[in-house]
Amino acid sequence: MPDASHPTPRQLDVAIVGGGLAGLYAIHRLRSIGLKVRAYEAGSGVGGTWFWNRYPGARCDVESLEYSYSFDEQLQQDWKWPERYGTQPEILKYINHVADRFDLRRDVQLNTRIKSALFDGKANEWTLTTDSGEQVRARYCVMAAGNLSTPRVPDFKRLKDFRGKWYHSGLWPHEGVDFSGLKVGVIGTGSSGVQMIPLIAEQAKHLTVFQRTANFSLPARNGPMELERERTHKAEYPARRRAAHDTPFAIAGYPKPTKSALDAPDEERNAAYEAKWQEGGSISYLYAYTDLLVNKASNDTASEFVRNKIRSTVKDRQTAELLAPKDHPIGTKRLCLDTNYYETYNRPNVSLVDVRSDPIEHITAAGLRLKSGAAFELDAIVFATGFDAMTGALREIDVRTSDGPNGGAVLRDHWEGGPLTYLGLMVAGFPNMFVVTGPGSPGVKTQMIASIEQHVDWIADAIDHLGKHQLDRIEPTPKAESDWVHHVNQVADSTLYPLANSWYMGANIPGKPRVFMPYVGGFDRYKKRCDEVAAHGYEGFSLTRHAIVDA
Ligand SMILES: Cc1cc2nc3c(=O)[nH]c(=O)nc-3n(C[C@H](O)[C@H](O)[C@H](O)COP(=O)(O)OP(=O)(O)OC[C@H]3O[C@@H](n4cnc5c(N)ncnc54)[C@H](O)[C@@H]3O)c2cc1C
C-alpha cells in the first residue's frame, strides 16, 4: 500500500536502481529514445563506486584514457585526466561533470534505497518501494545497483566493544581520516588494501596489516599524464574505442600475444615479463603470452616471476614469503596494481600478521585478539574486506513477481544455488527487468565502463524494439537461461579461474554458493553474441504483448 505521505505512485517508463556510472548512462540513453526515466540512489550523491570508496589511495587500475565514457566524442575530447590512473576524487569530479553536462540530475533521486521490486503480471508493470515507503511504477526496471556496492564487514564478535574507530574502505567518511600518531590495523590485502596500505603507513605511528590471503600486485607506474600520449590517444579515440570491442577485456592498444609461455626460452620469457613489469598495468602482463589464464604450467612462470620480485623487494624473508601468493594462479583473482606496496613492508613502522594460520578470534575494547591469544592494541581498524560481489546488491532487494506459471517467483529463491541469467542481462521468470553487468556477463572482467555502455545500449535497443513492434514484455526462456549458465560454466572450467577462491566465486562470503559468476569468454565474443541475439529477433527471449498473453 502506498504510504500516506506518497499517495500517488510515480508512473515511469523505466525505473533505474543505482546512480553510478551505469545508472547515469542509462538515464541518458533511455531518455534519448523518448522514455520517462528516473534513477534511485541510496547515496547522497551520484558516482556509485567513486562516491563511496574514498579511502586513501583509491584510484582506478585501468588507465583513465580507457576508463571513461565513450558515448560522447566531445566529452572524451574535452576531459583532461591529470594522471595515468585517475584518483577517486578526480573520477568523482568527472562523473559529476557528466551528470551536469547531460542534465542527468533532474532524474536522479538521492538518499533513496529501493527495498523491494514487485512485478504485477496483470498490470504488466513493476512497483518499486523505497525505504521511505514511496512507490514507483514502471513498465521496465533496470538494475544498475553495482557489482561491488555491498560492503562486507566480517561478522567479528564484539566489534561494538572496540574503543577506537573502525572504517570500511567502501563506506569511507567524506571528511577523510587522519591516522597521524595512531596505531592502525588494516584487515584485508585485496585491491583496496593494497592501494591504501602505503599511504596509511606514511601517516600512522604503527600499521599492522592482517593478511588472510596474499594477492598478486603489479606496479601501476602511475604518473602525470604524458601530453603527447594523451594527444595521440585522443586523436584516435573513436577507432580505439571500436578496437576495444574486439578484445577480451574491452581495452585496445595491447599487442595480441602470439605464443605460449612454454614456447619461450627462460631468458626470453623473463625479459618479456620484466618489460611488462616496467611498463606497469595488469592487462599488459596477462597479455604477455596466449595461455597464462588457461594453462597452469604457463601461468606458473608468470606467477613465479612476480613472487621473485616480491622476494627481491621485501627485505625480511619471512614477510616476503607471506606476501608471495602461492594458493592461486596469477590473474585468477582480481590482479592488484600498486604504488610502493611491497616496499612499504620495509618500513620500521609496518608489520604483517598472517591470519590464515592464526585467525582473528575477536575484536577487543583495545584492539583485536588472534586465536592463539596474541593481542594487538589498535586505535583504529580499517576493514579492506571487500564486498558481497555481483549478487549482493540484488539480494538485498526483495525482487519478486505476483504471478507466473508456478505462482509468484522470488529472485533470492531463483538464485539460491547461484545466480542464473541469460547473457547476464535478464532472468527467466522476471519479465522486463534488466541487469547491467550482472552475473553471467563479462562486466567485472573488463574495462567496466565499456561493458556498462554495451549493456545499456543493448537494453535501450531492446525496449525500443518492443515499442516499435507494439510489444511490451520481454523475458528469457528458461531454456535460454539454463543453456547460457551452462555455457558460462563450461567456459570458466576451460580456464584457470575456478582454481582461485575469489569473489568471482562468492568465496569471500561465508555460506554463499561457490559458483563462478562472470562470463570469461571475453568481451568480444560476448558482444558478438548479444548483437546476434538481437539481430535474430531476440533469440532466446519471449517477446509478447501482455494483453494477448492474458487473453
Ligand atoms: C575501489 C574500486 C576500484 C575500481 N576500479 C576499477 C577500474 O579501475 N576499472 C574498472 O573497470 N572497474 C573498476 N571498479 C569497478 C567499478 O565498480 C565499476 O567500474 C563501476 O564504477 C561500476 O558502476 P555501476 O554504476 O555499475 O555500479 P556502482 O558504481 O557500484 O553503483 C551502483 C550504485 O547503486 C546504488 N544502489 C545499490 N543498491 C541500491 C538500492 N537498493 N537502492 C538504491 N541504490 C542502490 C549504490 O549505492 C551505488 O551507488 C572498481 C571498483 C572499486 C570498488
Coordinates of C-alpha atoms and ligand atoms in Angstrom, one line a residue:
M1 CA 0.0 0.0 0.0
P2 CA 1.3 3.5 -0.8
D3 CA 2.5 5.4 2.2
A4 CA 0.1 8.2 3.3
S5 CA 2.8 10.8 2.5
H6 CA 3.2 9.4 -1.0
P7 CA -0.4 8.7 -2.0
T8 CA 0.1 8.6 -5.8
P9 CA 2.8 6.3 -7.1
R10 CA 5.0 7.9 -9.6
Q11 CA 4.5 6.4 -13.1
L12 CA 7.6 5.9 -15.3
D13 CA 8.6 4.0 -18.4
V14 CA 11.8 2.9 -16.7
A15 CA 12.8 2.8 -13.1
I16 CA 16.6 2.6 -12.6
V17 CA 18.2 1.3 -9.4
G18 CA 21.5 3.0 -8.8
G19 CA 23.2 6.3 -9.6
G20 CA 26.7 5.2 -10.5
L21 CA 28.3 5.1 -14.0
A22 CA 25.6 2.6 -15.1
G23 CA 22.6 4.3 -13.7
L24 CA 23.7 7.7 -15.1
Y25 CA 24.3 6.4 -18.6
A26 CA 21.0 4.5 -18.5
I27 CA 19.2 7.8 -17.8
H28 CA 20.9 9.5 -20.8
R29 CA 20.5 6.6 -23.2
L30 CA 16.9 5.8 -22.3
R31 CA 15.9 9.4 -22.4
S32 CA 17.3 9.6 -25.9
I33 CA 14.6 7.2 -27.1
G34 CA 11.9 9.3 -25.5
L35 CA 11.3 7.3 -22.3
K36 CA 10.4 8.8 -19.0
V37 CA 13.0 7.5 -16.6
R38 CA 14.2 8.1 -13.0
A39 CA 17.1 6.6 -11.1
Y40 CA 17.0 5.9 -7.4
E41 CA 20.3 6.1 -5.5
A42 CA 20.9 5.2 -1.9
G43 CA 23.9 7.6 -1.5
S44 CA 23.7 11.3 -1.1
G45 CA 25.5 11.9 -4.4
V46 CA 25.9 10.3 -7.8
G47 CA 29.0 8.2 -8.7
G48 CA 28.5 4.8 -7.1
T49 CA 31.8 3.1 -6.5
W50 CA 33.6 6.5 -6.8
F51 CA 31.2 8.2 -4.3
W52 CA 31.6 5.5 -1.7
N53 CA 35.2 4.4 -1.9
R54 CA 37.1 7.4 -0.6
Y55 CA 39.9 5.6 1.2
P56 CA 43.5 6.9 0.9
G57 CA 45.0 5.8 -2.5
A58 CA 41.7 4.9 -4.1
R59 CA 42.1 5.1 -7.9
C60 CA 41.2 3.2 -11.0
D61 CA 43.5 0.4 -12.2
V62 CA 42.6 0.7 -15.8
E63 CA 44.2 3.8 -17.4
S64 CA 41.8 6.8 -17.3
L65 CA 42.0 7.4 -21.1
E66 CA 40.3 4.0 -21.3
Y67 CA 38.3 4.1 -18.0
S68 CA 35.9 6.8 -19.1
Y69 CA 32.7 7.0 -21.1
S70 CA 32.9 6.7 -24.9
F71 CA 29.3 7.7 -25.8
D72 CA 30.1 11.3 -26.5
E73 CA 33.1 12.3 -28.6
Q74 CA 33.2 15.9 -27.4
L75 CA 33.2 14.7 -23.8
Q76 CA 36.1 12.4 -24.3
Q77 CA 38.0 15.1 -26.2
D78 CA 37.3 17.8 -23.6
W79 CA 38.0 16.0 -20.4
K80 CA 41.6 16.1 -19.2
W81 CA 42.9 13.4 -16.9
P82 CA 45.8 14.7 -14.9
E83 CA 47.4 11.3 -14.2
R84 CA 47.7 8.0 -16.0
Y85 CA 45.3 6.4 -13.4
G86 CA 42.7 8.8 -12.1
T87 CA 42.3 9.2 -8.3
Q88 CA 38.9 8.7 -6.7
P89 CA 38.3 12.5 -6.3
E90 CA 39.2 13.0 -10.0
I91 CA 36.9 10.3 -11.2
L92 CA 34.1 11.5 -9.0
K93 CA 34.6 15.0 -10.4
Y94 CA 34.3 13.6 -13.9
I95 CA 31.1 11.7 -13.1
N96 CA 29.6 14.9 -11.6
H97 CA 30.7 16.8 -14.7
V98 CA 28.9 14.2 -16.8
A99 CA 25.8 14.5 -14.6
D100 CA 25.7 18.2 -15.2
R101 CA 26.7 18.3 -18.8
F102 CA 24.0 15.9 -19.8
D103 CA 21.4 17.3 -17.3
L104 CA 21.0 14.0 -15.6
R105 CA 20.4 15.1 -12.0
R106 CA 16.8 16.0 -12.5
D107 CA 16.1 12.3 -12.9
V108 CA 18.1 11.1 -10.0
Q109 CA 16.5 10.7 -6.6
L110 CA 19.3 10.6 -4.0
N111 CA 19.2 9.3 -0.4
T112 CA 16.7 6.7 -1.6
R113 CA 17.2 3.0 -1.2
I114 CA 15.0 0.6 -3.1
K115 CA 13.8 -2.1 -0.7
S116 CA 11.6 -4.1 -3.0
A117 CA 10.5 -4.6 -6.6
L118 CA 7.3 -6.5 -7.4
F119 CA 6.2 -7.3 -10.9
D120 CA 2.5 -7.4 -11.4
G121 CA 1.8 -9.7 -14.4
K122 CA -1.7 -8.4 -15.0
A123 CA -0.8 -4.8 -15.0
N124 CA 2.5 -5.7 -16.7
E125 CA 4.5 -3.3 -14.5
W126 CA 7.0 -3.2 -11.8
T127 CA 6.3 -1.4 -8.5
L128 CA 9.4 -0.4 -6.6
T129 CA 9.2 0.6 -3.0
T130 CA 11.7 2.9 -1.4
D131 CA 13.0 2.9 2.2
S132 CA 10.6 5.8 2.9
G133 CA 7.6 3.9 1.6
E134 CA 7.4 5.8 -1.6
Q135 CA 6.1 3.6 -4.5
V136 CA 7.2 3.9 -8.1
R137 CA 5.5 2.2 -11.0
A138 CA 7.3 1.5 -14.2
R139 CA 6.9 -0.8 -17.2
Y140 CA 10.6 -1.7 -17.1
C141 CA 13.2 -1.9 -14.4
V142 CA 16.9 -1.5 -14.9
M143 CA 19.1 -2.8 -12.0
A144 CA 22.2 -0.7 -12.1
A145 CA 22.9 -1.5 -8.5
G146 CA 26.6 -2.3 -8.9
N147 CA 28.8 -5.4 -8.6
L148 CA 30.9 -4.1 -5.8
S149 CA 28.4 -1.9 -3.9
T150 CA 27.5 -4.1 -0.9
P151 CA 30.4 -3.6 1.5
R152 CA 31.2 -6.6 3.7
V153 CA 32.3 -6.2 7.3
P154 CA 33.2 -9.6 8.7
D155 CA 31.0 -10.7 11.5
F156 CA 33.6 -10.2 14.2
K157 CA 32.4 -10.8 17.7
R158 CA 32.5 -7.8 20.0
L159 CA 33.2 -5.2 17.3
K160 CA 30.8 -2.9 19.1
D161 CA 33.1 -3.0 22.2
F162 CA 36.0 -1.6 20.3
R163 CA 37.0 1.8 21.9
G164 CA 38.8 3.1 18.8
K165 CA 37.3 3.9 15.5
W166 CA 36.7 1.5 12.6
Y167 CA 36.1 2.1 8.9
H168 CA 35.3 0.1 5.8
S169 CA 37.0 1.0 2.6
G170 CA 33.7 1.1 0.7
L171 CA 32.0 3.4 3.3
W172 CA 34.7 5.9 3.8
P173 CA 33.9 9.1 5.7
H174 CA 33.6 12.1 3.4
E175 CA 35.7 14.3 5.7
G176 CA 38.6 11.8 5.4
V177 CA 40.5 10.2 8.3
D178 CA 43.8 11.4 9.9
F179 CA 45.8 8.4 11.1
S180 CA 48.7 10.5 12.3
G181 CA 50.2 9.2 15.5
L182 CA 47.8 6.2 15.7
K183 CA 48.3 2.5 15.9
V184 CA 46.3 1.3 12.9
G185 CA 45.2 -2.2 11.8
V186 CA 44.3 -2.9 8.2
I187 CA 42.4 -6.1 7.7
G188 CA 42.5 -7.3 4.1
T189 CA 45.0 -7.2 1.3
G190 CA 42.9 -7.1 -1.8
S191 CA 42.8 -4.2 -4.3
S192 CA 41.7 -1.6 -1.7
G193 CA 44.1 -2.8 1.0
V194 CA 47.0 -2.8 -1.5
Q195 CA 46.1 0.8 -2.5
M196 CA 45.7 2.2 1.0
I197 CA 48.4 0.4 2.9
P198 CA 51.4 2.5 1.6
L199 CA 49.6 5.8 2.4
I200 CA 48.3 4.8 5.8
A201 CA 51.8 3.6 6.6
E202 CA 53.2 7.1 5.9
Q203 CA 50.8 8.6 8.5
A204 CA 50.4 6.0 11.2
K205 CA 52.6 5.6 14.2
H206 CA 52.4 1.9 13.5
L207 CA 50.5 -0.1 10.9
T208 CA 49.7 -3.7 11.4
V209 CA 48.4 -5.5 8.3
F210 CA 46.3 -8.6 8.9
Q211 CA 46.5 -10.8 5.8
R212 CA 44.4 -13.9 5.2
T213 CA 45.3 -14.3 1.5
A214 CA 48.2 -12.9 -0.3
N215 CA 47.3 -11.3 -3.6
F216 CA 49.4 -10.6 -6.6
S217 CA 50.1 -7.0 -7.2
L218 CA 51.9 -5.3 -10.1
P219 CA 53.4 -1.8 -10.2
A220 CA 50.9 0.7 -11.6
R221 CA 53.7 3.0 -12.8
N222 CA 51.3 5.9 -12.2
G223 CA 52.5 9.4 -13.0
P224 CA 51.3 12.7 -14.6
M225 CA 49.6 12.2 -17.9
E226 CA 52.1 12.4 -20.7
L227 CA 50.8 15.1 -23.0
E228 CA 52.0 13.5 -26.2
R229 CA 50.4 10.2 -25.3
E230 CA 47.1 12.0 -24.5
R231 CA 47.2 13.8 -27.8
T232 CA 47.7 10.7 -29.8
H233 CA 45.1 8.7 -27.9
K234 CA 42.5 11.5 -28.3
A235 CA 43.2 11.8 -32.0
E236 CA 42.4 8.1 -32.3
Y237 CA 39.7 7.9 -29.8
P238 CA 36.8 6.6 -31.9
A239 CA 38.9 3.9 -33.6
R240 CA 40.4 2.9 -30.3
R241 CA 37.0 2.5 -28.7
R242 CA 35.9 0.4 -31.6
A243 CA 39.0 -1.7 -31.5
A244 CA 38.4 -2.3 -27.7
H245 CA 35.2 -4.1 -28.7
D246 CA 37.3 -6.7 -30.4
T247 CA 39.3 -7.6 -27.3
P248 CA 38.6 -9.8 -24.4
F249 CA 39.0 -7.1 -21.7
A250 CA 37.4 -4.3 -23.8
I251 CA 40.8 -2.4 -23.8
A252 CA 42.6 -1.8 -27.0
G253 CA 46.3 -1.0 -27.6
Y254 CA 48.0 -4.1 -26.3
P255 CA 49.7 -6.3 -28.9
K256 CA 48.0 -9.6 -29.1
P257 CA 50.2 -12.4 -27.7
T258 CA 51.2 -14.9 -30.3
K259 CA 52.7 -17.8 -28.4
S260 CA 52.5 -20.0 -25.3
A261 CA 54.7 -19.0 -22.3
L262 CA 56.1 -22.6 -22.5
D263 CA 57.4 -22.0 -26.1
A264 CA 59.7 -19.2 -25.0
P265 CA 63.2 -20.0 -23.6
D266 CA 63.6 -18.9 -20.0
E267 CA 65.7 -15.9 -20.8
E268 CA 63.3 -14.6 -23.4
R269 CA 60.3 -15.2 -21.1
N270 CA 61.9 -13.4 -18.2
A271 CA 62.8 -10.5 -20.4
A272 CA 59.2 -10.3 -21.6
Y273 CA 57.9 -10.3 -18.0
E274 CA 60.4 -7.7 -17.0
A275 CA 59.4 -5.4 -19.8
K276 CA 55.7 -5.8 -18.7
W277 CA 56.7 -5.2 -15.1
Q278 CA 58.4 -2.0 -16.0
E279 CA 55.6 -0.9 -18.3
G280 CA 53.0 -1.3 -15.4
G281 CA 49.4 -2.3 -15.5
S282 CA 47.7 -5.7 -15.3
I283 CA 46.4 -6.3 -18.9
S284 CA 49.8 -5.9 -20.4
Y285 CA 51.2 -8.5 -18.0
L286 CA 48.5 -11.0 -18.6
Y287 CA 48.8 -10.4 -22.4
A288 CA 52.4 -11.5 -22.3
Y289 CA 51.5 -14.9 -23.6
T290 CA 48.4 -16.6 -25.1
D291 CA 47.8 -19.1 -22.4
L292 CA 48.5 -17.5 -19.0
L293 CA 44.9 -17.9 -17.9
V294 CA 44.3 -21.3 -19.3
N295 CA 47.5 -23.3 -18.8
K296 CA 48.7 -23.8 -15.2
A297 CA 52.3 -24.6 -16.3
S298 CA 52.4 -21.4 -18.3
N299 CA 50.8 -19.4 -15.5
D300 CA 53.4 -20.8 -13.0
T301 CA 56.1 -19.0 -14.9
A302 CA 54.3 -15.6 -14.7
S303 CA 53.4 -16.2 -11.0
E304 CA 56.9 -17.2 -10.1
F305 CA 58.3 -14.1 -11.8
V306 CA 56.2 -11.9 -9.5
R307 CA 56.9 -14.0 -6.4
N308 CA 60.6 -13.4 -7.1
K309 CA 60.0 -9.7 -7.5
I310 CA 58.4 -9.7 -4.0
R311 CA 61.3 -11.7 -2.6
S312 CA 63.8 -9.2 -4.0
T313 CA 61.8 -6.2 -2.8
V314 CA 60.9 -7.1 0.8
K315 CA 63.9 -7.4 3.0
D316 CA 62.5 -9.6 5.7
R317 CA 62.5 -13.1 4.3
Q318 CA 59.6 -14.3 6.4
T319 CA 57.4 -11.3 5.4
A320 CA 58.4 -11.7 1.8
E321 CA 57.3 -15.4 1.8
L322 CA 54.0 -14.5 3.4
L323 CA 53.4 -11.8 0.8
A324 CA 54.2 -14.1 -2.1
P325 CA 50.9 -15.7 -3.2
K326 CA 51.0 -19.5 -3.5
D327 CA 47.4 -20.5 -3.4
H328 CA 46.1 -19.2 -6.8
P329 CA 47.5 -18.7 -10.3
I330 CA 48.2 -15.0 -11.1
G331 CA 45.3 -13.3 -12.7
T332 CA 42.6 -15.6 -11.4
K333 CA 41.7 -13.2 -8.6
R334 CA 41.4 -9.5 -9.3
L335 CA 45.0 -8.5 -10.0
C336 CA 46.0 -5.5 -7.9
L337 CA 48.0 -2.5 -9.1
D338 CA 50.1 -0.6 -6.6
T339 CA 52.5 2.1 -5.9
N340 CA 55.1 1.0 -3.4
Y341 CA 53.0 -1.8 -1.8
Y342 CA 55.8 -4.3 -1.3
E343 CA 58.3 -1.6 -0.4
T344 CA 56.1 -0.5 2.4
Y345 CA 56.8 -3.7 4.3
N346 CA 60.4 -2.5 4.7
R347 CA 59.3 0.4 6.8
P348 CA 60.1 0.1 10.5
N349 CA 56.5 1.1 11.5
V350 CA 54.8 -1.7 9.4
S351 CA 54.3 -5.3 10.3
L352 CA 52.4 -8.1 8.6
V353 CA 50.4 -10.7 10.5
D354 CA 49.3 -14.0 8.9
V355 CA 45.7 -14.6 9.9
R356 CA 45.4 -17.6 7.8
S357 CA 47.4 -19.7 10.2
D358 CA 46.2 -17.8 13.3
P359 CA 42.8 -16.3 12.6
I360 CA 41.3 -13.3 14.3
E361 CA 39.3 -14.6 17.2
H362 CA 37.5 -11.4 18.2
I363 CA 37.8 -7.7 18.5
T364 CA 38.6 -6.4 21.9
A365 CA 38.0 -3.0 23.5
A366 CA 41.7 -2.2 22.9
G367 CA 42.2 -3.8 19.5
L368 CA 42.0 -7.4 18.5
R369 CA 43.0 -10.9 19.6
L370 CA 44.0 -13.9 17.5
K371 CA 43.1 -17.5 18.1
S372 CA 46.5 -18.2 19.6
G373 CA 45.8 -15.5 22.2
A374 CA 48.2 -12.9 20.6
A375 CA 46.7 -9.5 21.2
F376 CA 47.2 -6.2 19.3
E377 CA 46.5 -2.8 20.6
L378 CA 44.9 -0.6 18.0
D379 CA 43.5 3.0 17.9
A380 CA 41.8 2.4 14.5
I381 CA 40.8 -0.6 12.5
V382 CA 40.3 -0.5 8.7
F383 CA 38.3 -3.2 7.0
A384 CA 39.5 -3.6 3.5
T385 CA 37.4 -6.7 3.3
G386 CA 35.6 -6.1 0.0
F387 CA 32.1 -6.7 -1.0
D388 CA 29.3 -9.2 -1.3
A389 CA 30.2 -9.1 -5.0
M390 CA 28.0 -9.4 -8.1
T391 CA 24.8 -10.6 -6.4
G392 CA 24.9 -8.7 -3.1
A393 CA 23.0 -5.6 -4.2
L394 CA 20.3 -7.5 -5.9
R395 CA 19.9 -10.0 -3.0
E396 CA 19.3 -7.0 -0.7
I397 CA 16.3 -6.0 -2.7
D398 CA 13.2 -8.2 -2.3
V399 CA 12.6 -8.9 -6.0
R400 CA 9.5 -10.9 -6.8
T401 CA 6.6 -11.4 -9.2
S402 CA 3.0 -11.6 -8.2
D403 CA 2.2 -14.5 -10.6
G404 CA 3.7 -16.8 -13.1
P405 CA 3.5 -20.5 -14.2
N406 CA 4.4 -21.6 -10.7
G407 CA 2.9 -18.8 -8.7
G408 CA 5.0 -15.8 -7.8
A409 CA 8.7 -16.1 -8.3
V410 CA 11.3 -14.7 -5.8
L411 CA 14.7 -13.7 -7.1
R412 CA 16.5 -14.8 -3.9
D413 CA 15.0 -18.3 -4.3
H414 CA 15.7 -18.5 -8.0
W415 CA 19.3 -17.7 -7.2
E416 CA 19.6 -19.9 -4.2
G417 CA 22.2 -22.1 -5.8
G418 CA 24.0 -19.3 -7.5
P419 CA 22.9 -16.6 -10.0
L420 CA 21.0 -17.7 -13.2
T421 CA 20.7 -15.2 -16.1
Y422 CA 20.6 -15.2 -19.8
L423 CA 23.5 -13.2 -21.1
G424 CA 23.8 -11.6 -17.7
L425 CA 21.1 -9.3 -18.9
M426 CA 17.8 -10.8 -17.8
V427 CA 16.4 -13.5 -15.5
A428 CA 13.8 -16.1 -16.5
G429 CA 10.5 -15.5 -14.7
F430 CA 11.3 -11.8 -14.1
P431 CA 9.9 -10.0 -17.2
N432 CA 11.0 -6.5 -18.1
M433 CA 13.8 -6.5 -15.5
F434 CA 17.3 -5.8 -16.9
V435 CA 20.5 -6.1 -15.1
V436 CA 23.6 -4.1 -16.0
T437 CA 26.9 -6.0 -16.0
G438 CA 25.2 -8.8 -14.0
P439 CA 26.5 -12.3 -13.2
G440 CA 26.8 -14.2 -16.4
S441 CA 28.1 -11.2 -18.2
P442 CA 31.8 -10.4 -18.7
G443 CA 31.4 -7.0 -16.9
V444 CA 33.7 -7.3 -14.0
K445 CA 36.4 -9.0 -16.1
T446 CA 36.5 -6.0 -18.5
Q447 CA 37.1 -2.2 -18.6
M448 CA 33.7 -1.8 -16.9
I449 CA 32.6 1.4 -18.5
A450 CA 32.7 -0.3 -21.9
S451 CA 30.6 -3.1 -20.6
I452 CA 28.2 -0.7 -19.0
E453 CA 27.7 1.2 -22.2
Q454 CA 27.3 -2.0 -24.2
H455 CA 24.7 -3.4 -21.8
V456 CA 22.7 -0.2 -21.6
D457 CA 22.8 0.2 -25.4
W458 CA 21.5 -3.3 -25.7
I459 CA 18.8 -2.7 -23.2
A460 CA 17.7 0.5 -24.8
D461 CA 17.6 -1.1 -28.2
A462 CA 15.5 -4.0 -26.8
I463 CA 13.0 -1.6 -25.3
D464 CA 12.9 0.4 -28.4
H465 CA 12.3 -2.7 -30.5
L466 CA 9.4 -3.8 -28.3
G467 CA 7.8 -0.3 -28.6
K468 CA 8.2 -0.3 -32.4
H469 CA 6.6 -3.7 -32.7
Q470 CA 3.7 -2.9 -30.3
L471 CA 5.1 -5.4 -27.8
D472 CA 5.5 -4.7 -24.1
R473 CA 7.0 -7.7 -22.4
I474 CA 10.4 -9.4 -22.7
E475 CA 11.8 -12.3 -20.7
P476 CA 14.3 -15.0 -21.4
T477 CA 13.0 -18.6 -21.9
P478 CA 14.1 -20.9 -19.1
K479 CA 16.0 -23.0 -21.7
A480 CA 17.9 -20.0 -23.0
E481 CA 18.8 -19.2 -19.4
S482 CA 20.0 -22.7 -18.5
D483 CA 21.9 -23.0 -21.7
W484 CA 23.7 -19.8 -21.1
V485 CA 24.5 -20.7 -17.5
H486 CA 25.9 -24.0 -18.8
H487 CA 28.0 -22.1 -21.4
V488 CA 29.3 -19.7 -18.7
N489 CA 30.4 -22.6 -16.5
Q490 CA 31.9 -24.5 -19.4
V491 CA 34.0 -21.5 -20.5
A492 CA 35.1 -20.9 -16.9
D493 CA 36.0 -24.6 -16.5
S494 CA 38.3 -24.3 -19.5
T495 CA 40.3 -21.6 -17.7
L496 CA 42.3 -21.4 -14.5
Y497 CA 39.8 -19.0 -12.9
P498 CA 37.9 -21.6 -10.8
L499 CA 41.2 -22.6 -9.1
A500 CA 41.1 -19.4 -7.0
N501 CA 38.9 -18.8 -4.0
S502 CA 37.9 -15.4 -5.3
W503 CA 34.9 -13.1 -5.0
Y504 CA 34.2 -14.1 -8.6
M505 CA 33.3 -17.5 -6.9
G506 CA 31.5 -16.0 -4.0
A507 CA 34.3 -17.4 -1.8
N508 CA 34.7 -14.3 0.3
I509 CA 31.2 -14.6 1.8
P510 CA 30.5 -17.4 4.2
G511 CA 27.6 -19.5 3.1
K512 CA 27.4 -18.0 -0.4
P513 CA 27.1 -20.7 -3.2
R514 CA 30.5 -21.4 -4.8
V515 CA 29.6 -20.7 -8.4
F516 CA 31.9 -18.9 -10.9
M517 CA 29.8 -15.8 -11.7
P518 CA 31.4 -13.8 -14.6
Y519 CA 31.5 -14.8 -18.2
V520 CA 35.2 -15.2 -19.1
G521 CA 34.8 -15.9 -22.8
G522 CA 35.8 -12.3 -23.4
F523 CA 34.0 -9.1 -24.1
D524 CA 34.5 -9.5 -27.9
R525 CA 32.8 -12.9 -28.0
Y526 CA 30.1 -11.8 -25.6
K527 CA 29.2 -8.6 -27.5
K528 CA 29.0 -10.5 -30.8
R529 CA 26.6 -13.0 -29.2
C530 CA 24.4 -10.2 -27.8
D531 CA 24.4 -8.5 -31.2
E532 CA 23.4 -11.7 -32.9
V533 CA 20.7 -12.5 -30.4
A534 CA 19.1 -9.0 -31.1
A535 CA 19.6 -9.4 -34.9
H536 CA 17.8 -12.7 -34.8
G537 CA 14.7 -11.2 -33.3
Y538 CA 15.9 -11.5 -29.7
E539 CA 16.6 -15.2 -29.9
G540 CA 16.1 -17.0 -26.5
F541 CA 13.7 -14.3 -25.3
S542 CA 10.0 -14.4 -25.4
L543 CA 8.6 -11.1 -26.6
T544 CA 4.9 -10.6 -26.2
R545 CA 2.1 -8.1 -25.8
H546 CA 0.8 -8.7 -22.4
A547 CA -2.9 -8.1 -23.4
I548 CA -2.6 -11.0 -25.8
V549 CA -0.7 -13.2 -23.2
D550 CA -3.5 -12.6 -20.7
A551 CA -6.3 -13.3 -23.1
Ligands
LIG1 C1 37.9 0.6 -5.3 C2 37.4 0.2 -6.7 C3 38.1 0.4 -7.8 C4 37.7 0.1 -9.1 N1 38.5 0.3 -10.1 C5 38.0 -0.1 -11.4 C6 38.8 0.1 -12.5 O1 39.9 0.6 -12.5 N2 38.3 -0.3 -13.7 C7 37.1 -0.9 -13.8 O2 36.7 -1.3 -14.9 N3 36.3 -1.1 -12.8 C8 36.8 -0.7 -11.5 N4 36.0 -0.9 -10.5 C9 34.6 -1.5 -10.6 C10 33.6 -0.4 -10.6 O3 32.6 -0.8 -9.6 C11 33.0 -0.1 -11.9 O4 34.0 0.3 -12.8 C12 31.9 0.9 -12.0 O5 32.1 2.0 -11.2 C13 30.5 0.3 -11.7 O6 29.5 1.3 -11.9 P1 28.0 0.9 -11.6 O7 27.2 2.1 -11.8 O8 27.7 -0.4 -12.4 O9 28.0 0.4 -10.1 P2 28.3 1.2 -8.8 O10 29.3 2.3 -9.1 O11 28.6 0.3 -7.7 O12 26.9 2.0 -8.5 C14 25.8 1.3 -8.0 C15 25.0 2.3 -7.2 O13 23.8 1.6 -6.8 C16 23.4 2.0 -5.6 N5 22.5 1.0 -5.0 C17 22.7 -0.3 -4.8 N6 21.6 -0.9 -4.3 C18 20.7 0.1 -4.3 C19 19.3 0.1 -3.9 N7 18.7 -1.0 -3.4 N8 18.6 1.3 -3.9 C20 19.2 2.4 -4.4 N9 20.5 2.5 -4.7 C21 21.2 1.3 -4.7 C22 24.7 2.1 -4.8 O14 24.6 3.0 -3.7 C23 25.7 2.6 -5.8 O15 25.9 4.0 -5.7 C24 36.4 -0.6 -9.2 C25 35.7 -0.8 -8.0 C26 36.1 -0.5 -6.8 C27 35.3 -0.8 -5.6

